[in-house]
Every structure is written in structure tokens, then in C-alpha cells.
Coordinates of C-alpha atoms in Angstrom, one line a residue:
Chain A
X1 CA 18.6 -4.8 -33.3
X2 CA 17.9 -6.7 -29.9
X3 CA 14.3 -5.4 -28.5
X4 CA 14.7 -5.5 -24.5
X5 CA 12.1 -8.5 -23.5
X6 CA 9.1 -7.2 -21.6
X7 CA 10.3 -8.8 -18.7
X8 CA 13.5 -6.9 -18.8
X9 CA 11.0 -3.4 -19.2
X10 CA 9.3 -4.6 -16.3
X11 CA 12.5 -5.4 -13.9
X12 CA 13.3 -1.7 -14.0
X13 CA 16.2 0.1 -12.7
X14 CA 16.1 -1.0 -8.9
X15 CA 13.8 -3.8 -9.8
X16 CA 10.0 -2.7 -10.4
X17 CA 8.5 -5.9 -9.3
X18 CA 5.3 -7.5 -9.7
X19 CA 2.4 -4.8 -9.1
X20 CA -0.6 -6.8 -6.9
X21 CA -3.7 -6.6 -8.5
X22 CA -6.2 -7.0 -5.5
X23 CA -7.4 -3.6 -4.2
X24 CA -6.6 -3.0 -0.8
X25 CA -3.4 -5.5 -0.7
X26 CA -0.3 -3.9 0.2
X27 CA 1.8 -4.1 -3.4
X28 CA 4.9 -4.8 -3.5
X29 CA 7.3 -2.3 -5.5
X30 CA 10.8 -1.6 -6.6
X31 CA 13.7 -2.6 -4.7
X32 CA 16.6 0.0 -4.7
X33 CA 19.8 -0.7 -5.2
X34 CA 21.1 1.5 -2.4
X35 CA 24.4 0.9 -0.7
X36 CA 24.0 -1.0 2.7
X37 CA 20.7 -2.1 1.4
X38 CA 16.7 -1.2 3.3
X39 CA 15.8 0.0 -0.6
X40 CA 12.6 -2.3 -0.6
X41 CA 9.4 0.1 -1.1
X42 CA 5.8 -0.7 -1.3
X43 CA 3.4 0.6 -3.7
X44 CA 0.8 2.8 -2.6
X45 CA -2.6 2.6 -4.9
X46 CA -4.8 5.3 -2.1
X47 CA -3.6 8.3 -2.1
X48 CA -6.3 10.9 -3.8
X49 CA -6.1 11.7 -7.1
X50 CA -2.8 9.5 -7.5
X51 CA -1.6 6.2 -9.7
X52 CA 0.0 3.2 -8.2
X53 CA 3.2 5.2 -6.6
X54 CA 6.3 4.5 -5.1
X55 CA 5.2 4.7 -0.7
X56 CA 8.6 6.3 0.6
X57 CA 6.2 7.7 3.2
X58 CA 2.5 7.5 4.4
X59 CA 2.8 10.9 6.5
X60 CA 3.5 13.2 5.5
X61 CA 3.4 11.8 1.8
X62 CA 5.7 11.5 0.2
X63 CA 5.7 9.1 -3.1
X64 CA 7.9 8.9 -5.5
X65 CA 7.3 8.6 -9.3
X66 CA 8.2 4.3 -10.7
X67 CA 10.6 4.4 -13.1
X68 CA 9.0 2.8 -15.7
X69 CA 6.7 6.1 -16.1
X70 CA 9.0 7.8 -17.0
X71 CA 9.4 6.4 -20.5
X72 CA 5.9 7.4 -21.6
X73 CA 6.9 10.3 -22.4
X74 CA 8.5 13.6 -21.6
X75 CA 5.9 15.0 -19.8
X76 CA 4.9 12.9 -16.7
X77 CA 1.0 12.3 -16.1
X78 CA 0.2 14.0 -13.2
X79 CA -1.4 11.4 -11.2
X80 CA 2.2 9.7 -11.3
X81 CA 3.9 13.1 -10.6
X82 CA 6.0 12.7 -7.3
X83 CA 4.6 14.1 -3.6
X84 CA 6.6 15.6 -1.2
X85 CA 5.2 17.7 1.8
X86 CA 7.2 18.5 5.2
X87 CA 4.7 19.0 8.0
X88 CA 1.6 16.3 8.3
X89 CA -1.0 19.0 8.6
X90 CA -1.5 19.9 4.6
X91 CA -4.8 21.0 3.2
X92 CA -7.4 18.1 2.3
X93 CA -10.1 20.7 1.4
X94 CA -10.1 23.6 -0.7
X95 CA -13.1 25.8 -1.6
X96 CA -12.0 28.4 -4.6
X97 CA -14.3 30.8 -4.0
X98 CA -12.9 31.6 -0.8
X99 CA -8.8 31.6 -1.4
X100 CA -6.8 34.1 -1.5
X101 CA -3.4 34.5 -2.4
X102 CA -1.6 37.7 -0.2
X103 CA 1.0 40.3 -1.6
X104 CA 2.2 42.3 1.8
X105 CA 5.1 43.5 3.0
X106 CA 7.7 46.1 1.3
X107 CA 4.8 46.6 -1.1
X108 CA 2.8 50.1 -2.3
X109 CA -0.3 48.3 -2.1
X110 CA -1.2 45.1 -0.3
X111 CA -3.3 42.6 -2.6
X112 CA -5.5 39.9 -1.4
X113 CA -6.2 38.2 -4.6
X114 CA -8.7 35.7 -5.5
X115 CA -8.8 32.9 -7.9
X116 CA -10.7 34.9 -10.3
X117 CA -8.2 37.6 -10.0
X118 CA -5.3 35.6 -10.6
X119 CA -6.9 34.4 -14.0
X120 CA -7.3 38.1 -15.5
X121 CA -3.4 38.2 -15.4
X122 CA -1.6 37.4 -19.0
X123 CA -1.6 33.5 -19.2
X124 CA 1.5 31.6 -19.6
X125 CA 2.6 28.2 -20.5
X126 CA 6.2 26.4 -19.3
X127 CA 7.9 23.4 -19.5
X128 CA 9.6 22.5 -16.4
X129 CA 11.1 19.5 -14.5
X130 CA 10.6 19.6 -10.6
X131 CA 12.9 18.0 -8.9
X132 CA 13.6 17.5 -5.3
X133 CA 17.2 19.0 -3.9
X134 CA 17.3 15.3 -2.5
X135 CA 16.0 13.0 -5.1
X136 CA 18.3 10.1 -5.4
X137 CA 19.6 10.6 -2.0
X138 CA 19.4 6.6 -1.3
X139 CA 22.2 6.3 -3.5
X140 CA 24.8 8.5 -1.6
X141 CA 27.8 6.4 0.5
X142 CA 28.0 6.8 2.8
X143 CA 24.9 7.3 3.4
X144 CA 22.8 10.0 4.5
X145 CA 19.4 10.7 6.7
X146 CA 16.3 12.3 5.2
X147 CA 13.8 11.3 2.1
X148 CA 15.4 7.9 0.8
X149 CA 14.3 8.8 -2.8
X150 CA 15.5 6.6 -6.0
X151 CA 15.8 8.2 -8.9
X152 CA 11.9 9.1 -9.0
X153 CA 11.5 12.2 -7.4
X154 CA 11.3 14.5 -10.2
X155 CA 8.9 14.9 -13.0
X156 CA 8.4 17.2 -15.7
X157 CA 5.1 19.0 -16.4
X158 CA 3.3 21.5 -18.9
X159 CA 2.7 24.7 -16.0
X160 CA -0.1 27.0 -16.6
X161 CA -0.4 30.0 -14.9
X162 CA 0.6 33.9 -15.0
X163 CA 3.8 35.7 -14.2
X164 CA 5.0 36.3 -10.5
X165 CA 6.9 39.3 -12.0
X166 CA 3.3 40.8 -12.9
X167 CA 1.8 40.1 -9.9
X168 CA 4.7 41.8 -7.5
X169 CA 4.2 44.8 -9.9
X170 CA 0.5 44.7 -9.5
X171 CA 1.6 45.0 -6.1
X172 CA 4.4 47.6 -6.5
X173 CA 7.2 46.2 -4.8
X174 CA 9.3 49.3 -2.7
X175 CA 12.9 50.0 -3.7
X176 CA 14.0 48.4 -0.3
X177 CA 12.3 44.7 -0.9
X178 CA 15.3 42.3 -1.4
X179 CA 13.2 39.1 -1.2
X180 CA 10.1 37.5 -1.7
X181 CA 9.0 35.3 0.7
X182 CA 6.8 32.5 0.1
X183 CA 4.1 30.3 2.1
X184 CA 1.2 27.7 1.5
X185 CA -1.2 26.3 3.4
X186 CA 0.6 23.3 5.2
X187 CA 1.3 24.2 8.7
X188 CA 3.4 23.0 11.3
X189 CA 2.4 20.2 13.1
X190 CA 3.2 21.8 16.6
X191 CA 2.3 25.5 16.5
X192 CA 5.8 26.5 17.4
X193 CA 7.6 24.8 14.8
X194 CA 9.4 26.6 11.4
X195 CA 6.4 27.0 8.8
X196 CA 7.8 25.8 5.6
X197 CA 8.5 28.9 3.5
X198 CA 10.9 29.7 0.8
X199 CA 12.4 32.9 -0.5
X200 CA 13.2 33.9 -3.7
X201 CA 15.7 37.4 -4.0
X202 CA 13.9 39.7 -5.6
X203 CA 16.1 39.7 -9.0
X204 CA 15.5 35.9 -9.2
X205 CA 11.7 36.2 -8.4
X206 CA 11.1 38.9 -10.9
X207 CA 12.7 36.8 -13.7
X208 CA 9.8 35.5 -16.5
X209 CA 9.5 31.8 -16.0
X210 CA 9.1 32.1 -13.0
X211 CA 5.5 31.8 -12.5
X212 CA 1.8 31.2 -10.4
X213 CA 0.3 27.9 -12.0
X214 CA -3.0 26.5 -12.0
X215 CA -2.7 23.8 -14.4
X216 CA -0.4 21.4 -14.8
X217 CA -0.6 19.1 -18.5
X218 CA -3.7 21.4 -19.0
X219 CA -5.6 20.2 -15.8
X220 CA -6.0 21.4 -12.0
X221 CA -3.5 20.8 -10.3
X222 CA -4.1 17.3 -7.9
X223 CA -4.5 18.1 -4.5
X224 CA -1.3 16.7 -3.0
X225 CA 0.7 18.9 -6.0
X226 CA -0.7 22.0 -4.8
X227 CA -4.3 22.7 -5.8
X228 CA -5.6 25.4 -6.4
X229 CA -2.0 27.2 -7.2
X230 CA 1.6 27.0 -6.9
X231 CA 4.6 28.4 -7.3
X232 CA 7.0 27.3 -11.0
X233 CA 10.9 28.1 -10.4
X234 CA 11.9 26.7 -13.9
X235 CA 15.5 25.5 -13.7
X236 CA 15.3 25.7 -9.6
X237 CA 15.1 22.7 -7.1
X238 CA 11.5 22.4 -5.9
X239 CA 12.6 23.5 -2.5
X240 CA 11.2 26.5 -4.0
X241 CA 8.1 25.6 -5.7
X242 CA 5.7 26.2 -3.0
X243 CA 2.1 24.7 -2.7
X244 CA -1.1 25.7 -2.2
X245 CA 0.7 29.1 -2.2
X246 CA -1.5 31.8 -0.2
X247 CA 1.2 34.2 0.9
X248 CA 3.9 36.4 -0.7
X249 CA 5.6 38.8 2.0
X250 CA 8.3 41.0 0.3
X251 CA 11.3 41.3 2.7
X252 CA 13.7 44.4 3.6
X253 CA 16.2 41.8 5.0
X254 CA 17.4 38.8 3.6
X255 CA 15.1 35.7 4.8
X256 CA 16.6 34.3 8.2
X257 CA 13.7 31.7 8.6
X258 CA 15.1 28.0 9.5
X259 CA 14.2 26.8 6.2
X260 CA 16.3 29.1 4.3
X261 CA 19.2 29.7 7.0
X262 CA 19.9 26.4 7.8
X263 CA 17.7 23.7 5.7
X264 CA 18.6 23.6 2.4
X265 CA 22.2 24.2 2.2
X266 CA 24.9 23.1 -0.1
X267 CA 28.3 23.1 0.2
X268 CA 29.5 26.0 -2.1
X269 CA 31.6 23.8 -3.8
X270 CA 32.0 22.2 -7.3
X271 CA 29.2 19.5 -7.6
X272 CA 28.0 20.6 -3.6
X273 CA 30.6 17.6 -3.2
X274 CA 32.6 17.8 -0.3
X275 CA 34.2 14.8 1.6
X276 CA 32.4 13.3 4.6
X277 CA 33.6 15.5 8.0
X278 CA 34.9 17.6 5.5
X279 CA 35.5 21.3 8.1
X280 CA 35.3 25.0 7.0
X281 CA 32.8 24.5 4.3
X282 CA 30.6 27.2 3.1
X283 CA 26.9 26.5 3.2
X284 CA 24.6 28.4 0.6
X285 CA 21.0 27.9 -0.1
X286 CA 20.4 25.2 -2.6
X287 CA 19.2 27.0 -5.7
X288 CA 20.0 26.2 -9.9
X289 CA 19.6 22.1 -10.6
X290 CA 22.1 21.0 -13.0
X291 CA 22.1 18.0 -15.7
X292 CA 21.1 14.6 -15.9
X293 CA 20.1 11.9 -17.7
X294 CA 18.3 8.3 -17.6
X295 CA 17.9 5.0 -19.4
X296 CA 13.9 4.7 -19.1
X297 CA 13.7 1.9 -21.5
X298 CA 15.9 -0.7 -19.7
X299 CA 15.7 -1.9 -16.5
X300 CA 18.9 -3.7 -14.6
X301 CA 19.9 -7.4 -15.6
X302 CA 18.1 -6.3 -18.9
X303 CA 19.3 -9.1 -21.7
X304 CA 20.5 -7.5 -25.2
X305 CA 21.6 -9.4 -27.9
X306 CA 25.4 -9.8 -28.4
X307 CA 26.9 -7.8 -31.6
X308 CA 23.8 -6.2 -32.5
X309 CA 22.5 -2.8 -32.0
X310 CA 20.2 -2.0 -29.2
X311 CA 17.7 0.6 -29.3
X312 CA 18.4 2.8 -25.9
X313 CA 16.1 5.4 -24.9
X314 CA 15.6 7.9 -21.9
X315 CA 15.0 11.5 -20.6
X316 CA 17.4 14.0 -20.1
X317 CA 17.3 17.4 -18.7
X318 CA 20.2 20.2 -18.3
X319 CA 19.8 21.5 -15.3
X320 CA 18.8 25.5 -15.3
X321 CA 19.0 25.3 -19.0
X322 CA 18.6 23.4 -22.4
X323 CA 20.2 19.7 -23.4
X324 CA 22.4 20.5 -26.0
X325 CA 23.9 16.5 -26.0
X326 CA 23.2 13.4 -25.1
X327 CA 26.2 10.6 -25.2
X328 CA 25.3 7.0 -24.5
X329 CA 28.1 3.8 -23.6
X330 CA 27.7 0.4 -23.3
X331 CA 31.2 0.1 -22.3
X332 CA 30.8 1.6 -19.1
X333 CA 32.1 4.9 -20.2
X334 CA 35.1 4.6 -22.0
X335 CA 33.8 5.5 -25.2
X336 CA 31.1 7.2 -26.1
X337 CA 28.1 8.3 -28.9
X338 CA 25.8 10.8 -29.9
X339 CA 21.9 9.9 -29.0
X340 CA 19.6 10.8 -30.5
X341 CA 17.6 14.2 -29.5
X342 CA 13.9 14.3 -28.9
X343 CA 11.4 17.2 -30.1
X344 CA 13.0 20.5 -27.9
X345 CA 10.1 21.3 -25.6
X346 CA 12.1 24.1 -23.9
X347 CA 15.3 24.5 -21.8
X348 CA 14.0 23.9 -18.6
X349 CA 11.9 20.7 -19.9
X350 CA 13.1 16.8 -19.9
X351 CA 14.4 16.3 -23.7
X352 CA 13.9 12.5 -24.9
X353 CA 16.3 11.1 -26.6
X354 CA 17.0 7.2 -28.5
X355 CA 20.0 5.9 -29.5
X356 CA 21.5 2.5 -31.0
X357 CA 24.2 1.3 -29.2
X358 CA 26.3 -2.2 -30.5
X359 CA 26.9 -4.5 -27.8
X360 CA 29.6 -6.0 -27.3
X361 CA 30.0 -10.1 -26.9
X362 CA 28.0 -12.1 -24.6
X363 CA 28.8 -11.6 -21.0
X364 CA 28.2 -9.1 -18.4
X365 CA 28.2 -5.4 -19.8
X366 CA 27.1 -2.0 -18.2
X367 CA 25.3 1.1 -20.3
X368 CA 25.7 4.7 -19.3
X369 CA 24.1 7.4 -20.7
X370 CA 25.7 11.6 -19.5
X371 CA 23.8 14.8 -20.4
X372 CA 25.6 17.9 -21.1
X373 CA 23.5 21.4 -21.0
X374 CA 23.8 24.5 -23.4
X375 CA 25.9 26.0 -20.7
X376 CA 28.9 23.4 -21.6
X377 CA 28.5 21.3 -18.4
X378 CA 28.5 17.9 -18.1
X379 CA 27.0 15.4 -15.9
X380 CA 30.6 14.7 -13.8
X381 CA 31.6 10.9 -13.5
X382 CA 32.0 10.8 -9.8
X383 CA 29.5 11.1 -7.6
X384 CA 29.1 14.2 -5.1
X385 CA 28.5 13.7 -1.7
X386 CA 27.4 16.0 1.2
X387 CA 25.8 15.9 4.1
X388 CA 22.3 16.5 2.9
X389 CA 22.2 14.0 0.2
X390 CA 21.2 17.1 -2.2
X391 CA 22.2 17.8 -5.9
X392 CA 23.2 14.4 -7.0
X393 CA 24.0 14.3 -11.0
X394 CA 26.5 11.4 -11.1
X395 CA 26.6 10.1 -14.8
X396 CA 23.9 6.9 -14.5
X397 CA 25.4 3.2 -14.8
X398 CA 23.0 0.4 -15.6
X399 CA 24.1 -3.1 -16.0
X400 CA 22.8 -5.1 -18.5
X401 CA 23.4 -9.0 -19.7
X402 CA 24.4 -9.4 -23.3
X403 CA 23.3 -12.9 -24.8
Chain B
X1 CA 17.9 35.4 -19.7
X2 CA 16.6 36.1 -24.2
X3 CA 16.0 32.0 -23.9
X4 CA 13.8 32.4 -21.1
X5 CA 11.4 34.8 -22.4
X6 CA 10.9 32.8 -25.2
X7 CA 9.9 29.5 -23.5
X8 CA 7.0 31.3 -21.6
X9 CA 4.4 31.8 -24.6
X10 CA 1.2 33.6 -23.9
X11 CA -1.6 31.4 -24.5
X12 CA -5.0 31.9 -25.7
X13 CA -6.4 28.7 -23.1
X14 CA -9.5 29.2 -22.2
X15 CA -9.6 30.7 -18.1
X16 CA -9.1 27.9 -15.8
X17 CA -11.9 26.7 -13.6
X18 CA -11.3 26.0 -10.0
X19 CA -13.7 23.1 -8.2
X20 CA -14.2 22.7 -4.4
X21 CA -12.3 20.0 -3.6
X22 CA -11.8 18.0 -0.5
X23 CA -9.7 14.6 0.2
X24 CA -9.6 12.0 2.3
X25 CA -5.3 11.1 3.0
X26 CA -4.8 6.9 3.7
X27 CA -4.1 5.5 7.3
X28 CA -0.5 5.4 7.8
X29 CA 1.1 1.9 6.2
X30 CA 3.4 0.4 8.8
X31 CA 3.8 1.1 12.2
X32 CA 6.6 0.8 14.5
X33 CA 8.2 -3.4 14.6
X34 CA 8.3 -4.5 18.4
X35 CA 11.4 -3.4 19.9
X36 CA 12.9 -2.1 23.7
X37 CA 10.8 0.8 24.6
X38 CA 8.2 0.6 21.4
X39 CA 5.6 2.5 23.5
X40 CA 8.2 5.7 24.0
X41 CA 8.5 5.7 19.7
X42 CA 4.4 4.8 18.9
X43 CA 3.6 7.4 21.5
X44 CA 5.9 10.7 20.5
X45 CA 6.8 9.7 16.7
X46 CA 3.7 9.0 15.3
X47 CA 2.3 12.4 16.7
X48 CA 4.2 14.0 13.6
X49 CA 5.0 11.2 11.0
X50 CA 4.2 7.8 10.2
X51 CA 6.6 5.2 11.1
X52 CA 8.1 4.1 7.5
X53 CA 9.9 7.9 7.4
X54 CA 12.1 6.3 10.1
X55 CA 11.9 2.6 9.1
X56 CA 13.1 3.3 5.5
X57 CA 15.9 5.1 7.0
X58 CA 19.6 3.4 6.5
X59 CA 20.9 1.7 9.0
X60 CA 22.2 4.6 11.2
X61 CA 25.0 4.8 14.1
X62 CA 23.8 5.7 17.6
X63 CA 24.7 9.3 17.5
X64 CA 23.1 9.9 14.6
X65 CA 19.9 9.2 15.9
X66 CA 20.6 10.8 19.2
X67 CA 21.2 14.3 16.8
X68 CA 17.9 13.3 14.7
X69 CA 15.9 12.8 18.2
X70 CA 17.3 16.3 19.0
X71 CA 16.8 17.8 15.7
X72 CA 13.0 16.9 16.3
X73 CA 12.5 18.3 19.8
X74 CA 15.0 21.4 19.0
X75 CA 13.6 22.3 15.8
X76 CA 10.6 21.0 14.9
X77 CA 9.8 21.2 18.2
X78 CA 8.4 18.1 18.7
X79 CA 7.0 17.6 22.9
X80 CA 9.2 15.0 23.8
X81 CA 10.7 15.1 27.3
X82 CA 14.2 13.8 28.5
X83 CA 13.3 10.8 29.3
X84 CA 11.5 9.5 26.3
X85 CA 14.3 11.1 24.2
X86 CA 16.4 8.8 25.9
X87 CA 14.0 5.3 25.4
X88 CA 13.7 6.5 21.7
X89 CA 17.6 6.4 21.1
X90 CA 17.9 3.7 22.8
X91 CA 15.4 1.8 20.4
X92 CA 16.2 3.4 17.4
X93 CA 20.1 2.6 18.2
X94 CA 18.7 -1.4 19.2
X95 CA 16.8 -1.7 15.8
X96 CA 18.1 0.5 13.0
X97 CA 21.9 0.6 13.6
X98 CA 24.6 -1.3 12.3
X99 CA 25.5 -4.7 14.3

């Protein structure tokens, strides 16, 4: 058995590069592999409440998770959980005594509920991976515009909080609602622009797991992930997961906002994949995330010992429901075995899993490592593409050196 | 969905306790490289976004930054008047476009 070098760990997938120690010094961080290249990203070390993360934008933040967090563990620390907020204007201060979350709309009785309120409801515990529509969006050819994410805008978490369902029915929702509508407190940077707010239809919202948290890995939630309160889709892109979440309106009408109508859309094809220019496509709100899975233990141009087994290990999550196998190759693909699965902390969670793999004889060599769910489906070989870089699931390649 | 339910345990945790809390964000990283009408970008960009959400863009053709530089005035509704629109293409097209 070959143990990856520690400078192997450290050149992780895209190449997590030397981290500068000096305070105040502008670190430097991974450099993406993205087709066309510009995949250089700095570190950021200031953002409140936050670890050393990957600076994909100063303003709004947004900052992506280093890959070589991810094999800590299943459940990702929450000062390396990733950021991502659309307008600049998002709350920097937040006195508890004072919010209020809203119920209004096609409701029997209107609630304006506190903190305090919100904690006499049943308590729940979830484990759920967040994950941007976009996240690894770099990696789409051709390429796309929008939020050049790696593979590190997702994380997995421990969600405290208490039922959405039992809040709407503290609420009473009317037999006409066929949405539920929600908003936080960032706001538009020019008062005329689209407030960021997501629905839910009212089926989908009233579903169990779907839930109000308050604590993520059994703290607050930091600032920049939503503090005090937001919303948990389990199984659902984090389009959805709204922060600092301070309004539920219940709708008669399906939701027509911009964000909803025309952000957000996937072609409703297999995959979302359709071909660039690709006319007559039908666009649908993104909405279930499907399966994936990742080599956290090895980084690219790792060296493994030739004829001997190497210990592989990674995260892998299926989508809008359990892992039910993970398959590992270190020929690329063309044959496969079983990995090894992890303790099960629920279908919508990551699921770690280790595997031995023999490499083959010195040379070059590339690993890849395919999830498929409790639902049969499997992480496809090809990568999807459309126009909004969203929903990518491609099977993960990762060349390695065998010496 | 029986396997839902099921992941979503009540819990006995104690009630959660909610701090004030206020934070102070970090001054934007990077700003705009010197380029044809630099002013036009630091001046109408940076009113919404720092400058690394464009600079870590891919390289981009012409008319896809002429639909972003609409898609900021049209939807977000960003202030920007014709003739900066144009100045801001015109850079964006001069820096961050394929040769």
C-alpha cells in the first residue's frame, strides 16, 4: 500500500498551493484546471467568522470551500462552509431580539414570529449537502459567464431547526396558496432591481425535511451563512436555501418574480445538457441536485506506488437521495470496484467512502471515482453543458503519477 | 417520501440562543488592471460588485459582454447610461476577450 506523500495531499485537485503565513498578505490559493485557463484564485483569511477560503469574489462574497477540507470529514466546519450572496447590500448586523420572521399572504392568520417563537416549534436535526446550481461551472467548455466555482461550492452540514410544514400550518395556509415564497434580508443594490427570492410550490414546501435552521454542526449559524435563520431544502440546489430568511408570502399564482421566471433555469432535458445554441429548449426552474462524488485524499500529479494498492478516499453524495454505491478506477474508467461505504448519516448527507485500488505500472495513470444514488442513477460519463453552467455531475477524473 | 421522515429526528437540544451580532465585510481585493476607458468600469461596476467577479471571468467574445453590460442595466438595473455602456464594452472586449 503506497501512502500519497504529504506533498501530493497538499497539491490538491487544481493545485492548493502554498498558504502565506503573514497576516494581511494576499495568499496565494489553488489554481483551477479550467479549460482556456484564468483558474488562479487567492485565499481570503478576512472575511468574519470564516477560515482561509477560496476569494472567487470580494463583493458580494462569494468563497468557495479548498478542497483539501473536504477530507476532514463528512460534515464540513462551518467557518470553511462556502458563501454565496447576489446583491452587495447583505446584513452585517443582527439584533435577535428584534427579528422577525413573516407568514402573509394566502394565509388564515398572518404571523410575525420572533426568535423565541420559532424555538417553541418541535426541534429537528438534518443532514444535508448545500450546493450551488453552479458549482463547478469553471469546468464547463465551452465555457460559460457567472460564479467561476471549482468543485468547492458545496458543503454538507448538521441543520438544526423546526419544520416549515409546521410553521405554514401555524399559519393556516388557504386552499388557494400554490406557493410559498421566500425572502431574506439582502437587498438589491439599486432599489429597482429583482430582490432575490425563491419559491417553493406548496407540495414541495410542506414536505418534512424541509426545514427553518438555526444551527448548523450545533452552533449559530455564521453571519455570511445566514444568521440568525435560514431556509434547509434537503436534496434541492441552494438556490433555494434562503438567508437571513424574514419573509414567507404564500402565493395564489405561481411565482413570476425574475429569479424564478427567468434565473435559474435548466434545460428540461436529461442531465440539463443540451448542445451550445441548442433552439427550442424547454427551460424549467432548477430544483432536485443529483449524484456525485470526489477523490478528497489525492490531489492532481499525486505519486502512487506502481503494483501496489492505494488507499483512495472521498465524499459522495446522491443527489435528492441516499448513496447506495460507490465505484472507484484507476484505469480511467474502464473497469471498475466497489469502495468502501462510510457510516450512513442520511440520504441527503455526503457518505465517505475508502477504497484500495492496485495501480497499474509506472507511468502516467488517471483515477475516477462515480456515485450512484438509491434511485438507480448514476453519475453520467459525459459532461452536461448548458448555458448556465448549472447541474454539473460529470463522473470526476484525477490524474495521478505511478512510480 | 417514508425515508425522509425518518432522517428528520426530533431532538431533545437544549433551545438555541441567538447573540447580537454585527460584522465588519473586507475592502474589495483587486480592482480594475489599467485598460481603454478604465474610469467608465471603476466608476459604474464597482457601484455593485468588486472587480474580481469580472476579472475571474473566462476570456469572453465581444458580444458576450455587450449582453452582460445589458443584462446589468436591463435587469439589475444598474444606472449606467449609453455612453458608458459603450466605453465598458469596449474595455471589457480590449482586456478579457480572446486575441
Amino acid at each position: 500500500m503506497s501512502a500519497p506523500s504529504r506533498r501530493a495531499m497538499l497539491a490538491q485537485a487544481g493545485s492548493m498551493l502554498a498558504l502565506a503565513s503573514t497576516p494581511g498578505l494576499a495568499a496565494t490559493g489553488p489554481e483551477f484546471p479550467f479549460p482556456g485557463g484564468n483558474g488562479a484564485r487567492p485565499l481570503a483569511k478576512d472575511f468574519p467568522q470564516k477560515g482561509s477560503m477560496v476569494l472567487q469574489r470580494s463583493r458580494p462574497p462569494l468563497l468557495e470551500t479548498p478542497f483539501t477540507d473536504f477530507d476532514s470529514g463528512v460534515f464540513t466546519p462551518n467557518e470553511k462552509f462556502f458563501v454565496r450572496w447576489h446583491w452587495s447590500v447583505i446584513p452585517t448586523e443582527i439584533d435577535p431580539a428584534s427579528y422577525r420572521l413573516k407568514v402573509h399572504g394566502q394565509v388564515e392568520r398572518e404571523l410575525s414570529l420572533s426568535l423565541s417563537d420559532l424555538a417553541g416549534f418541535e426541534r429537528i436535526e438534518i443532514a444535508a449537502v448545500n450546493q450551488c446550481s453552479g458549482n463547478s461551472r469553471g469546468f464547463f467548455e465551452p465555457r460559460v459567464a457567472g460564479a467561476q466555482w471549482g468543485n468547492g461550492g458545496m458543503g454538507n452540514a448538521r441543520w438544526t431547526g423546526v419544520r416549515l410544514r409546521d410553521v405554514l400550518d401555524k399559519a393556516g395556509v388557504k386552499s388557494g396558496a400554490v406557493a410559498a415564497r421566500f425572502s431574506g434580508l439582502d437587498q438589491p443594490a439599486v432599489s429597482e432591481g429583482p430582490w432575490f427570492r425563491k419559491s417553493l410550490n406548496i407540495d414541495r414546501a410542506r414536505q418534512p425535511e424541509v426545514i427553518i435552521a438555526y444551527a448548523m454542526n450545533g452552533k449559530p449559524l455564521p453571519m455570511l451563512n445566514g444568521y440568525p435563520i435560514r431556509l434547509v431544502v434537503p436534496g434541492w440546489y441552494s438556490t433555494y436555501w434562503i438567508k437571513t430568511l424574514n419573509d414567507i408570502e404564500l402565493l395564489d399564482a405561481p411565482d413570476d418574480n425574475y429569479w424564478m421566471k427567468t434565473a435559474y433555469l435548466i434545460p428540461d432535458t436529461p442531465h440539463a445538457d443540451i448542445k451550445p445554441g441548442q433552439a427550442g429548449v424547454t427551460m424549467v426552474p432548477i430544483n432536485r441536485m443529483v449524484p456525485r462524488s470526489f477523490i478528497t485524499n489525492l490531489g492532481a500529479g499525486a505519486k502512487l506506488k506502481a503494483r501496489a494498492n492505494a488507499t483512495v478516499r472521498g465524499l459522495a453524495m446522491g443527489g435528492d437521495c441516499g448513496v447506495a454505491k460507490v465505484e472507484v478506477s484507476a484505469d480511467g474508467g474502464q473497469t471498475w470496484s466497489d469502495a468502501k461505504l462510510g457510516r450512513d448519516e442520511g440520504p441527503y448527507s455526503f457518505r465517505q467512502w475508502t477504497a484500495k485500488i492496485g495501480m497499474p505500472a509506472a507511468g502516467a495513470a488517471t483515477l475516477a471515482v462515480r456515485c450512484i444514488n438509491t434511485k438507480g442513477e448514476v453519475q453520467p460519463d459525459k459532461a452536461n453543458w448548458n448555458p448556465s453552467g448549472f447541474m454539473r455531475n460529470v463522473v470526476e477524473r484525477l490524474p495521478v503519477t505511478v512510480i | 417520501m417514508a425515508a425522509a421522515a425518518m432522517a428528520a429526528a426530533a431532538m431533545a437540544a437544549p433551545a438555541p440562543v441567538f447573540k447580537s451580532q454585527t460584522i465588519e465585510l473586507p475592502a474589495d481585493a483587486a480592482g480594475f488592471p489599467d485598460g481603454p476607458n478604465v474610469k467608465a468600469v471603476t466608476q459604474n461596476c464597482l457601484a455593485c460588485h468588486s472587480a474580481d467577479m469580472v476579472l475571474d471571468q473566462p476570456l469572453l467574445p465581444r458580444a458576450t459582454w455587450a449582453a452582460e453590460v445589458t443584462k446589468m442595466r436591463n435587469v439589475y438595473k444598474a444606472p449606467i447610461n449609453d455612453a458608458d455602456a459603450a466605453l465598458i464594452v469596449d474595455y471589457l472586449a480590449a482586456t478579457h476577450s480572446p486575441p
